[in-house]
mmCIF file of C-alpha atoms and ligand atoms in Angstrom:
data_model
loop_
_atom_site.group_PDB
_atom_site.id
_atom_site.type_symbol
_atom_site.label_atom_id
_atom_site.label_comp_id
_atom_site.label_asym_id
_atom_site.label_seq_id
_atom_site.Cartn_x
_atom_site.Cartn_y
_atom_site.Cartn_z
ATOM 1 C CA UNK R 1 -2.022 9.316 10.710
ATOM 2 C CA UNK R 2 -1.287 5.950 12.232
ATOM 3 C CA UNK R 3 -4.015 4.314 14.262
ATOM 4 C CA UNK R 4 -3.770 1.063 16.081
ATOM 5 C CA UNK R 5 -6.821 -0.812 17.177
ATOM 6 C CA UNK R 6 -7.149 -4.387 18.170
ATOM 7 C CA UNK R 7 -10.333 -6.269 18.901
ATOM 8 C CA UNK R 8 -8.389 -8.879 20.807
ATOM 9 C CA UNK R 9 -5.217 -7.367 22.158
ATOM 10 C CA UNK R 10 -3.533 -4.112 23.229
ATOM 11 C CA UNK R 11 -2.703 -1.815 20.335
ATOM 12 C CA UNK R 12 1.045 -1.512 20.825
ATOM 13 C CA UNK R 13 3.662 -4.214 20.734
ATOM 14 C CA UNK R 14 6.404 -4.072 23.379
ATOM 15 C CA UNK R 15 9.282 -1.856 22.288
ATOM 16 C CA UNK R 16 11.660 -4.763 22.929
ATOM 17 C CA UNK R 17 10.403 -6.328 19.697
ATOM 18 C CA UNK R 18 11.945 -3.624 17.548
ATOM 19 C CA UNK R 19 13.660 -3.675 15.210
ATOM 20 C CA UNK R 20 14.599 -7.342 14.933
ATOM 21 C CA UNK R 21 11.627 -9.662 14.567
ATOM 22 C CA UNK R 22 13.816 -12.730 15.050
ATOM 23 C CA UNK R 23 13.929 -11.861 18.709
ATOM 24 C CA UNK R 24 10.165 -11.487 18.724
ATOM 25 C CA UNK R 25 9.459 -15.061 17.731
ATOM 26 C CA UNK R 26 9.711 -16.215 21.303
ATOM 27 C CA UNK R 27 7.821 -16.495 23.535
ATOM 28 C CA UNK R 28 4.897 -17.356 21.313
ATOM 29 C CA UNK R 29 1.347 -16.509 22.293
ATOM 30 C CA UNK R 30 -0.562 -19.299 23.991
ATOM 31 C CA UNK R 31 -1.891 -21.775 21.463
ATOM 32 C CA UNK R 32 0.329 -20.647 18.625
ATOM 33 C CA UNK R 33 1.772 -23.514 16.570
ATOM 34 C CA UNK R 34 0.945 -25.906 19.417
ATOM 35 C CA UNK R 35 -2.666 -25.893 18.154
ATOM 36 C CA UNK R 36 -1.626 -25.803 14.493
ATOM 37 C CA UNK R 37 -3.008 -22.298 14.141
ATOM 38 C CA UNK R 38 -0.981 -20.080 11.841
ATOM 39 C CA UNK R 39 -0.758 -16.317 11.601
ATOM 40 C CA UNK R 40 -1.554 -14.440 8.401
ATOM 41 C CA UNK R 41 -0.972 -10.730 7.911
ATOM 42 C CA UNK R 42 -3.013 -9.258 5.062
ATOM 43 C CA UNK R 43 -2.478 -5.701 3.833
ATOM 44 C CA UNK R 44 -5.046 -3.947 1.671
ATOM 45 C CA UNK R 45 -7.628 -5.810 3.745
ATOM 46 C CA UNK R 46 -10.076 -2.925 4.089
ATOM 47 C CA UNK R 47 -11.275 -3.308 0.503
ATOM 48 C CA UNK R 48 -11.437 -5.384 -2.653
ATOM 49 C CA UNK R 49 -8.953 -8.213 -3.056
ATOM 50 C CA UNK R 50 -7.426 -7.971 0.434
ATOM 51 C CA UNK R 51 -10.860 -8.119 2.070
ATOM 52 C CA UNK R 52 -11.747 -11.163 -0.048
ATOM 53 C CA UNK R 53 -8.463 -12.823 0.969
ATOM 54 C CA UNK R 54 -9.206 -12.183 4.652
ATOM 55 C CA UNK R 55 -12.677 -13.713 4.275
ATOM 56 C CA UNK R 56 -11.301 -16.712 2.378
ATOM 57 C CA UNK R 57 -8.628 -17.409 4.990
ATOM 58 C CA UNK R 58 -11.203 -17.037 7.736
ATOM 59 C CA UNK R 59 -13.521 -19.500 5.970
ATOM 60 C CA UNK R 60 -10.650 -21.961 5.608
ATOM 61 C CA UNK R 61 -9.996 -21.800 9.331
ATOM 62 C CA UNK R 62 -6.771 -22.345 11.243
ATOM 63 C CA UNK R 63 -5.544 -18.798 10.782
ATOM 64 C CA UNK R 64 -5.045 -15.949 13.206
ATOM 65 C CA UNK R 65 -5.659 -12.936 11.022
ATOM 66 C CA UNK R 66 -4.076 -9.523 11.330
ATOM 67 C CA UNK R 67 -5.481 -7.025 8.854
ATOM 68 C CA UNK R 68 -4.105 -3.719 7.645
ATOM 69 C CA UNK R 69 -5.631 -0.957 5.574
ATOM 70 C CA UNK R 70 -5.993 2.771 6.091
ATOM 71 C CA UNK R 71 -9.705 3.157 6.688
ATOM 72 C CA UNK R 72 -10.467 2.006 10.255
ATOM 73 C CA UNK R 73 -14.239 1.721 9.736
ATOM 74 C CA UNK R 74 -13.976 -0.458 6.616
ATOM 75 C CA UNK R 75 -11.235 -2.501 8.205
ATOM 76 C CA UNK R 76 -13.425 -3.097 11.250
ATOM 77 C CA UNK R 77 -16.234 -4.352 9.067
ATOM 78 C CA UNK R 78 -13.950 -6.953 7.487
ATOM 79 C CA UNK R 79 -12.565 -7.864 10.922
ATOM 80 C CA UNK R 80 -16.086 -8.395 12.261
ATOM 81 C CA UNK R 81 -16.655 -11.012 9.534
ATOM 82 C CA UNK R 82 -13.318 -12.729 10.064
ATOM 83 C CA UNK R 83 -12.555 -12.558 13.815
ATOM 84 C CA UNK R 84 -9.421 -10.660 12.894
ATOM 85 C CA UNK R 85 -7.244 -8.199 14.710
ATOM 86 C CA UNK R 86 -6.760 -4.929 12.878
ATOM 87 C CA UNK R 87 -3.991 -2.390 12.588
ATOM 88 C CA UNK R 88 -5.078 0.580 10.488
ATOM 89 C CA UNK R 89 -2.043 2.413 9.150
ATOM 90 C CA UNK R 90 -0.756 4.192 6.074
ATOM 91 C CA UNK R 91 2.099 1.934 5.023
ATOM 92 C CA UNK R 92 3.909 4.737 3.230
ATOM 93 C CA UNK R 93 4.553 6.483 6.550
ATOM 94 C CA UNK R 94 8.055 6.119 7.963
ATOM 95 C CA UNK R 95 8.214 3.217 10.433
ATOM 96 C CA UNK R 96 4.761 1.866 9.523
ATOM 97 C CA UNK R 97 6.240 -1.471 8.410
ATOM 98 C CA UNK R 98 8.000 -1.873 11.745
ATOM 99 C CA UNK R 99 4.927 -0.925 13.775
ATOM 100 C CA UNK R 100 2.671 -3.245 11.796
ATOM 101 C CA UNK R 101 5.117 -6.146 12.035
ATOM 102 C CA UNK R 102 5.580 -5.633 15.767
ATOM 103 C CA UNK R 103 1.853 -5.424 16.264
ATOM 104 C CA UNK R 104 1.234 -8.641 14.324
ATOM 105 C CA UNK R 105 3.918 -10.569 16.194
ATOM 106 C CA UNK R 106 2.890 -9.304 19.608
ATOM 107 C CA UNK R 107 -0.832 -9.939 19.137
ATOM 108 C CA UNK R 108 -0.980 -13.006 16.916
ATOM 109 C CA UNK R 109 2.495 -14.535 16.992
ATOM 110 C CA UNK R 110 5.168 -14.958 14.342
ATOM 111 C CA UNK R 111 3.804 -14.332 10.877
ATOM 112 C CA UNK R 112 3.544 -17.476 8.747
ATOM 113 C CA UNK R 113 1.895 -15.834 5.753
ATOM 114 C CA UNK R 114 2.134 -12.285 4.459
ATOM 115 C CA UNK R 115 -0.341 -11.316 1.751
ATOM 116 C CA UNK R 116 0.804 -7.901 0.520
ATOM 117 C CA UNK R 117 -2.333 -6.574 -1.118
ATOM 118 C CA UNK R 118 -2.118 -2.829 -0.448
ATOM 119 C CA UNK R 119 -1.854 -0.922 -3.683
ATOM 120 C CA UNK R 120 -3.010 2.038 -5.725
ATOM 121 C CA UNK R 121 -3.138 2.819 -9.410
ATOM 122 C CA UNK R 122 -3.172 5.802 -11.713
ATOM 123 C CA UNK R 123 -4.297 5.861 -15.325
ATOM 124 C CA UNK R 124 -3.532 8.342 -18.082
ATOM 125 C CA UNK R 125 -0.692 9.461 -20.294
ATOM 126 C CA UNK R 126 2.615 9.899 -18.506
ATOM 127 C CA UNK R 127 2.876 13.530 -19.669
ATOM 128 C CA UNK R 128 -0.346 14.285 -17.804
ATOM 129 C CA UNK R 129 0.647 12.507 -14.603
ATOM 130 C CA UNK R 130 1.308 14.820 -11.663
ATOM 131 C CA UNK R 131 4.921 14.075 -10.650
ATOM 132 C CA UNK R 132 4.058 13.519 -6.985
ATOM 133 C CA UNK R 133 1.692 10.705 -7.987
ATOM 134 C CA UNK R 134 4.649 8.784 -9.421
ATOM 135 C CA UNK R 135 6.081 8.829 -5.906
ATOM 136 C CA UNK R 136 2.758 7.783 -4.361
ATOM 137 C CA UNK R 137 2.370 4.794 -6.667
ATOM 138 C CA UNK R 138 5.927 3.588 -6.082
ATOM 139 C CA UNK R 139 5.817 4.312 -2.343
ATOM 140 C CA UNK R 140 2.621 2.310 -1.907
ATOM 141 C CA UNK R 141 2.952 -0.487 -4.429
ATOM 142 C CA UNK R 142 6.681 -1.099 -4.288
ATOM 143 C CA UNK R 143 8.587 0.455 -1.390
ATOM 144 C CA UNK R 144 6.018 -0.148 1.363
ATOM 145 C CA UNK R 145 5.646 -3.746 0.195
ATOM 146 C CA UNK R 146 9.388 -4.396 0.028
ATOM 147 C CA UNK R 147 9.931 -2.851 3.448
ATOM 148 C CA UNK R 148 7.283 -5.091 4.997
ATOM 149 C CA UNK R 149 8.699 -8.203 3.354
ATOM 150 C CA UNK R 150 12.178 -7.229 4.576
ATOM 151 C CA UNK R 151 10.787 -6.798 8.054
ATOM 152 C CA UNK R 152 9.028 -10.173 8.244
ATOM 153 C CA UNK R 153 11.301 -12.427 6.209
ATOM 154 C CA UNK R 154 14.107 -12.968 8.773
ATOM 155 C CA UNK R 155 11.638 -14.449 11.252
ATOM 156 C CA UNK R 156 10.269 -16.823 8.619
ATOM 157 C CA UNK R 157 13.753 -17.897 7.544
ATOM 158 C CA UNK R 158 14.748 -18.494 11.148
ATOM 159 C CA UNK R 159 11.625 -20.607 11.675
ATOM 160 C CA UNK R 160 12.323 -22.517 8.463
ATOM 161 C CA UNK R 161 8.822 -21.906 7.131
ATOM 162 C CA UNK R 162 6.615 -19.126 5.850
ATOM 163 C CA UNK R 163 5.207 -17.660 2.710
ATOM 164 C CA UNK R 164 5.069 -14.206 1.188
ATOM 165 C CA UNK R 165 2.388 -13.611 -1.448
ATOM 166 C CA UNK R 166 2.609 -10.430 -3.523
ATOM 167 C CA UNK R 167 -0.205 -9.078 -5.671
ATOM 168 C CA UNK R 168 1.179 -8.188 -9.068
ATOM 169 C CA UNK R 169 -0.839 -7.335 -12.157
ATOM 170 C CA UNK R 170 -1.130 -8.154 -15.816
ATOM 171 C CA UNK R 171 0.045 -4.563 -16.314
ATOM 172 C CA UNK R 172 3.345 -5.529 -14.667
ATOM 173 C CA UNK R 173 3.765 -8.543 -16.929
ATOM 174 C CA UNK R 174 3.118 -6.975 -20.337
ATOM 175 C CA UNK R 175 2.921 -3.171 -19.827
ATOM 176 C CA UNK R 176 -0.449 -1.535 -20.397
ATOM 177 C CA UNK R 177 -1.052 1.673 -22.314
ATOM 178 C CA UNK R 178 -2.030 4.574 -20.066
ATOM 179 C CA UNK R 179 -0.607 2.788 -17.010
ATOM 180 C CA UNK R 180 3.136 3.214 -17.535
ATOM 181 C CA UNK R 181 4.052 3.967 -13.935
ATOM 182 C CA UNK R 182 1.661 1.406 -12.455
ATOM 183 C CA UNK R 183 2.987 -1.185 -14.940
ATOM 184 C CA UNK R 184 6.554 -0.384 -13.878
ATOM 185 C CA UNK R 185 5.629 -0.680 -10.196
ATOM 186 C CA UNK R 186 3.973 -4.073 -10.646
ATOM 187 C CA UNK R 187 6.826 -5.289 -12.846
ATOM 188 C CA UNK R 188 9.158 -4.396 -9.975
ATOM 189 C CA UNK R 189 7.174 -6.692 -7.675
ATOM 190 C CA UNK R 190 7.381 -9.510 -10.223
ATOM 191 C CA UNK R 191 11.164 -9.416 -10.569
ATOM 192 C CA UNK R 192 11.522 -8.867 -6.836
ATOM 193 C CA UNK R 193 9.652 -12.136 -6.223
ATOM 194 C CA UNK R 194 11.756 -13.899 -8.887
ATOM 195 C CA UNK R 195 15.031 -12.719 -7.389
ATOM 196 C CA UNK R 196 13.941 -13.446 -3.830
ATOM 197 C CA UNK R 197 13.120 -17.072 -4.682
ATOM 198 C CA UNK R 198 16.805 -17.712 -5.461
ATOM 199 C CA UNK R 199 17.960 -16.610 -2.049
ATOM 200 C CA UNK R 200 15.108 -18.399 -0.291
ATOM 201 C CA UNK R 201 15.948 -21.755 -1.858
ATOM 202 C CA UNK R 202 16.423 -24.347 0.850
ATOM 203 C CA UNK R 203 15.125 -22.119 3.633
ATOM 204 C CA UNK R 204 11.577 -23.516 3.742
ATOM 205 C CA UNK R 205 10.269 -20.023 2.959
ATOM 206 C CA UNK R 206 8.676 -19.134 -0.366
ATOM 207 C CA UNK R 207 7.548 -16.114 -2.358
ATOM 208 C CA UNK R 208 4.448 -16.284 -4.534
ATOM 209 C CA UNK R 209 3.153 -13.790 -7.060
ATOM 210 C CA UNK R 210 -0.498 -13.521 -8.031
ATOM 211 C CA UNK R 211 -1.075 -11.861 -11.394
ATOM 212 C CA UNK R 212 -4.686 -10.702 -11.770
ATOM 213 C CA UNK R 213 -6.222 -9.184 -14.849
ATOM 214 C CA UNK R 214 -9.195 -6.922 -14.228
ATOM 215 C CA UNK R 215 -10.919 -7.317 -10.879
ATOM 216 C CA UNK R 216 -14.195 -5.805 -9.782
ATOM 217 C CA UNK R 217 -13.102 -3.644 -6.836
ATOM 218 C CA UNK R 218 -13.105 0.081 -5.977
ATOM 219 C CA UNK R 219 -9.541 0.234 -7.397
ATOM 220 C CA UNK R 220 -10.635 1.923 -10.654
ATOM 221 C CA UNK R 221 -12.910 4.452 -9.013
ATOM 222 C CA UNK R 222 -10.117 5.356 -6.582
ATOM 223 C CA UNK R 223 -7.499 5.812 -9.250
ATOM 224 C CA UNK R 224 -9.854 8.342 -10.845
ATOM 225 C CA UNK R 225 -10.489 6.477 -14.104
ATOM 226 C CA UNK R 226 -13.225 3.860 -14.322
ATOM 227 C CA UNK R 227 -12.664 0.633 -16.217
ATOM 228 C CA UNK R 228 -14.545 1.165 -19.488
ATOM 229 C CA UNK R 229 -13.630 -1.773 -21.700
ATOM 230 C CA UNK R 230 -16.105 -4.530 -22.357
ATOM 231 C CA UNK R 231 -13.389 -7.222 -22.395
ATOM 232 C CA UNK R 232 -11.892 -8.737 -20.404
ATOM 233 C CA UNK R 233 -14.804 -8.662 -17.991
ATOM 234 C CA UNK R 234 -13.833 -7.822 -14.403
ATOM 235 C CA UNK R 235 -13.560 -10.865 -12.159
ATOM 236 C CA UNK R 236 -14.950 -10.999 -8.645
ATOM 237 C CA UNK R 237 -12.216 -10.478 -6.019
ATOM 238 C CA UNK R 238 -13.068 -13.910 -4.591
ATOM 239 C CA UNK R 239 -11.393 -15.463 -7.670
ATOM 240 C CA UNK R 240 -8.191 -13.656 -6.788
ATOM 241 C CA UNK R 241 -8.525 -14.795 -3.175
ATOM 242 C CA UNK R 242 -8.529 -18.412 -4.420
ATOM 243 C CA UNK R 243 -5.371 -17.675 -6.388
ATOM 244 C CA UNK R 244 -3.776 -16.176 -3.286
ATOM 245 C CA UNK R 245 -4.512 -19.401 -1.424
ATOM 246 C CA UNK R 246 -2.867 -21.396 -4.204
ATOM 247 C CA UNK R 247 0.198 -19.144 -3.935
ATOM 248 C CA UNK R 248 0.129 -19.482 -0.146
ATOM 249 C CA UNK R 249 0.191 -23.260 -0.581
ATOM 250 C CA UNK R 250 3.333 -23.114 -2.694
ATOM 251 C CA UNK R 251 2.689 -21.990 -6.270
ATOM 252 C CA UNK R 252 5.210 -19.425 -7.444
ATOM 253 C CA UNK R 253 3.006 -17.607 -9.963
ATOM 254 C CA UNK R 254 -0.733 -17.728 -10.304
ATOM 255 C CA UNK R 255 -2.531 -15.915 -13.140
ATOM 256 C CA UNK R 256 -6.178 -14.948 -12.670
ATOM 257 C CA UNK R 257 -7.845 -15.937 -14.905
ATOM 258 C CA UNK R 258 -5.446 -18.708 -15.930
ATOM 259 C CA UNK R 259 -5.576 -17.885 -19.653
ATOM 260 C CA UNK R 260 -3.712 -14.627 -18.959
ATOM 261 C CA UNK R 261 -0.553 -16.693 -18.909
ATOM 262 C CA UNK R 262 -0.859 -16.969 -22.712
ATOM 263 C CA UNK R 263 -0.490 -13.267 -23.609
ATOM 264 C CA UNK R 264 2.317 -13.052 -21.067
ATOM 265 C CA UNK R 265 4.102 -15.966 -22.750
ATOM 266 C CA UNK R 266 3.653 -14.420 -26.195
ATOM 267 C CA UNK R 267 4.981 -11.130 -24.825
ATOM 268 C CA UNK R 268 8.038 -12.933 -23.441
ATOM 269 C CA UNK R 269 8.744 -15.139 -26.454
ATOM 270 C CA UNK R 270 7.670 -12.862 -29.311
ATOM 271 C CA UNK R 271 7.558 -9.273 -28.059
ATOM 272 C CA UNK R 272 7.310 -7.830 -31.587
ATOM 273 C CA UNK R 273 4.239 -9.909 -32.396
ATOM 274 C CA UNK R 274 2.723 -9.090 -29.015
ATOM 275 C CA UNK R 275 3.145 -5.346 -29.591
ATOM 276 C CA UNK R 276 1.574 -5.547 -33.029
ATOM 277 C CA UNK R 277 -1.411 -7.477 -31.650
ATOM 278 C CA UNK R 278 -1.744 -5.135 -28.656
ATOM 279 C CA UNK R 279 -1.627 -2.076 -30.922
ATOM 280 C CA UNK R 280 -4.352 -3.597 -33.094
ATOM 281 C CA UNK R 281 -6.672 -5.028 -30.451
ATOM 282 C CA UNK R 282 -5.803 -2.793 -27.494
HETATM 283 N N1 NAP S 301 -8.683 -4.303 -9.181
HETATM 284 C C1 NAP S 301 -7.926 -4.736 -10.169
HETATM 285 O O1 NAP S 301 -8.361 -4.829 -11.354
HETATM 286 C C2 NAP S 301 -6.512 -5.179 -9.902
HETATM 287 C C3 NAP S 301 -5.840 -5.889 -10.911
HETATM 288 C C4 NAP S 301 -4.541 -6.320 -10.697
HETATM 289 C C5 NAP S 301 -3.914 -6.042 -9.496
HETATM 290 N N2 NAP S 301 -4.578 -5.338 -8.526
HETATM 291 C C6 NAP S 301 -3.851 -5.075 -7.278
HETATM 292 O O2 NAP S 301 -4.548 -5.698 -6.220
HETATM 293 C C7 NAP S 301 -4.255 -4.993 -5.007
HETATM 294 C C8 NAP S 301 -5.561 -4.697 -4.288
HETATM 295 O O3 NAP S 301 -6.318 -3.823 -5.121
HETATM 296 P P1 NAP S 301 -7.905 -3.793 -5.094
HETATM 297 O O4 NAP S 301 -8.366 -4.013 -6.463
HETATM 298 O O5 NAP S 301 -8.422 -4.629 -4.003
HETATM 299 O O6 NAP S 301 -8.111 -2.241 -4.794
HETATM 300 P P2 NAP S 301 -8.880 -1.496 -3.614
HETATM 301 O O7 NAP S 301 -10.230 -2.084 -3.423
HETATM 302 O O8 NAP S 301 -8.748 -0.044 -3.915
HETATM 303 O O9 NAP S 301 -7.996 -1.850 -2.322
HETATM 304 C C9 NAP S 301 -6.727 -1.295 -2.128
HETATM 305 C C10 NAP S 301 -6.303 -1.567 -0.713
HETATM 306 O O10 NAP S 301 -4.974 -1.039 -0.500
HETATM 307 C C11 NAP S 301 -5.004 -0.235 0.663
HETATM 308 N N3 NAP S 301 -4.027 0.829 0.585
HETATM 309 C C12 NAP S 301 -3.859 1.718 -0.428
HETATM 310 N N4 NAP S 301 -2.882 2.575 -0.109
HETATM 311 C C13 NAP S 301 -2.439 2.228 1.114
HETATM 312 C C14 NAP S 301 -1.454 2.742 1.986
HETATM 313 N N5 NAP S 301 -0.708 3.825 1.670
HETATM 314 N N6 NAP S 301 -1.259 2.157 3.188
HETATM 315 C C15 NAP S 301 -1.995 1.072 3.534
HETATM 316 N N7 NAP S 301 -2.939 0.543 2.759
HETATM 317 C C16 NAP S 301 -3.164 1.120 1.563
HETATM 318 C C17 NAP S 301 -6.414 0.315 0.718
HETATM 319 O O11 NAP S 301 -6.684 0.779 2.018
HETATM 320 P P3 NAP S 301 -7.875 1.884 2.296
HETATM 321 O O12 NAP S 301 -8.971 1.547 1.325
HETATM 322 O O13 NAP S 301 -8.246 1.598 3.708
HETATM 323 O O14 NAP S 301 -7.286 3.204 2.040
HETATM 324 C C18 NAP S 301 -7.211 -0.901 0.322
HETATM 325 O O15 NAP S 301 -7.371 -1.776 1.413
HETATM 326 C C19 NAP S 301 -3.479 -3.755 -5.417
HETATM 327 O O16 NAP S 301 -2.106 -4.013 -5.192
HETATM 328 C C20 NAP S 301 -3.757 -3.623 -6.900
HETATM 329 O O17 NAP S 301 -2.698 -2.991 -7.559
HETATM 330 C C21 NAP S 301 -5.862 -4.910 -8.705
#
């Protein structure tokens, strides 16, 4: 099901915008850029980290916010706090990336910042994982994200400015037991961001990756396996929202908390040692 609801504008963008967003950059909505206001599109905004990012951007001011998630009621609650426009949609549905991008451009103007927060997890041994869930995790975490970036990037490059911020995970940096498919999906986002940075050099557009550890959101409940470890303690999603802002301002990789960079470095430099330590301490 794809719903479109805007608190400030009609739900559907003009068909003339599709499929090339370059053409949609003009004419801009009244006040856009001229007033210094920028447009941010946040996915995963109906819950957890994405909702915290929307609130943080709203508190900072100077942003027109377009929010996406699947649950219209939860999305509306976040929008009410942030004066945002919402576009509820399942991003794994064919064409959802195009419809969301068109909606954002037509209601709020060319997108200056994409925060791709939509994601799901699954925990358990691979042999127990229902095969269709592998598809769901990759469709949501990887393919839907890449499609949306592909959709919005040409407009940013043409404008000579813009920022894409992806939400990775510690699991994608070191591989976590019981999260093989999720780890692979998040690793894909990490190398995607790395590779993209080469081709974006000199364009004025950047790609940031935020790498959170454990964050206190409904993520664990939804994946069907609660977080049971005592350490590391889950961080509030507001900490990740700060990291997203740092990535939006130009940092390529932001670990949350910052000390997570250390195990990732050990994993990269001395994988054998890392595996021995991980096997011992979990
Ligand atoms: N929580 C953690 O410990 C943690 C750690 C590292 C990385 N992350 C990553 O952070 C991101 C946000 O997770 P979270 O912790 O905030 O989890 P969350 O509270 O469960 O939020 C997930 C968000 O993604 C949206 N979403 C899921 N599937 C979607 C789909 N098919 N189409 C559109 N939207 C979809 C959800 O929308 P609805 O709720 O409306 O369905 C929700 O807004 C994810 O990418 C996750 O992998 C989380």
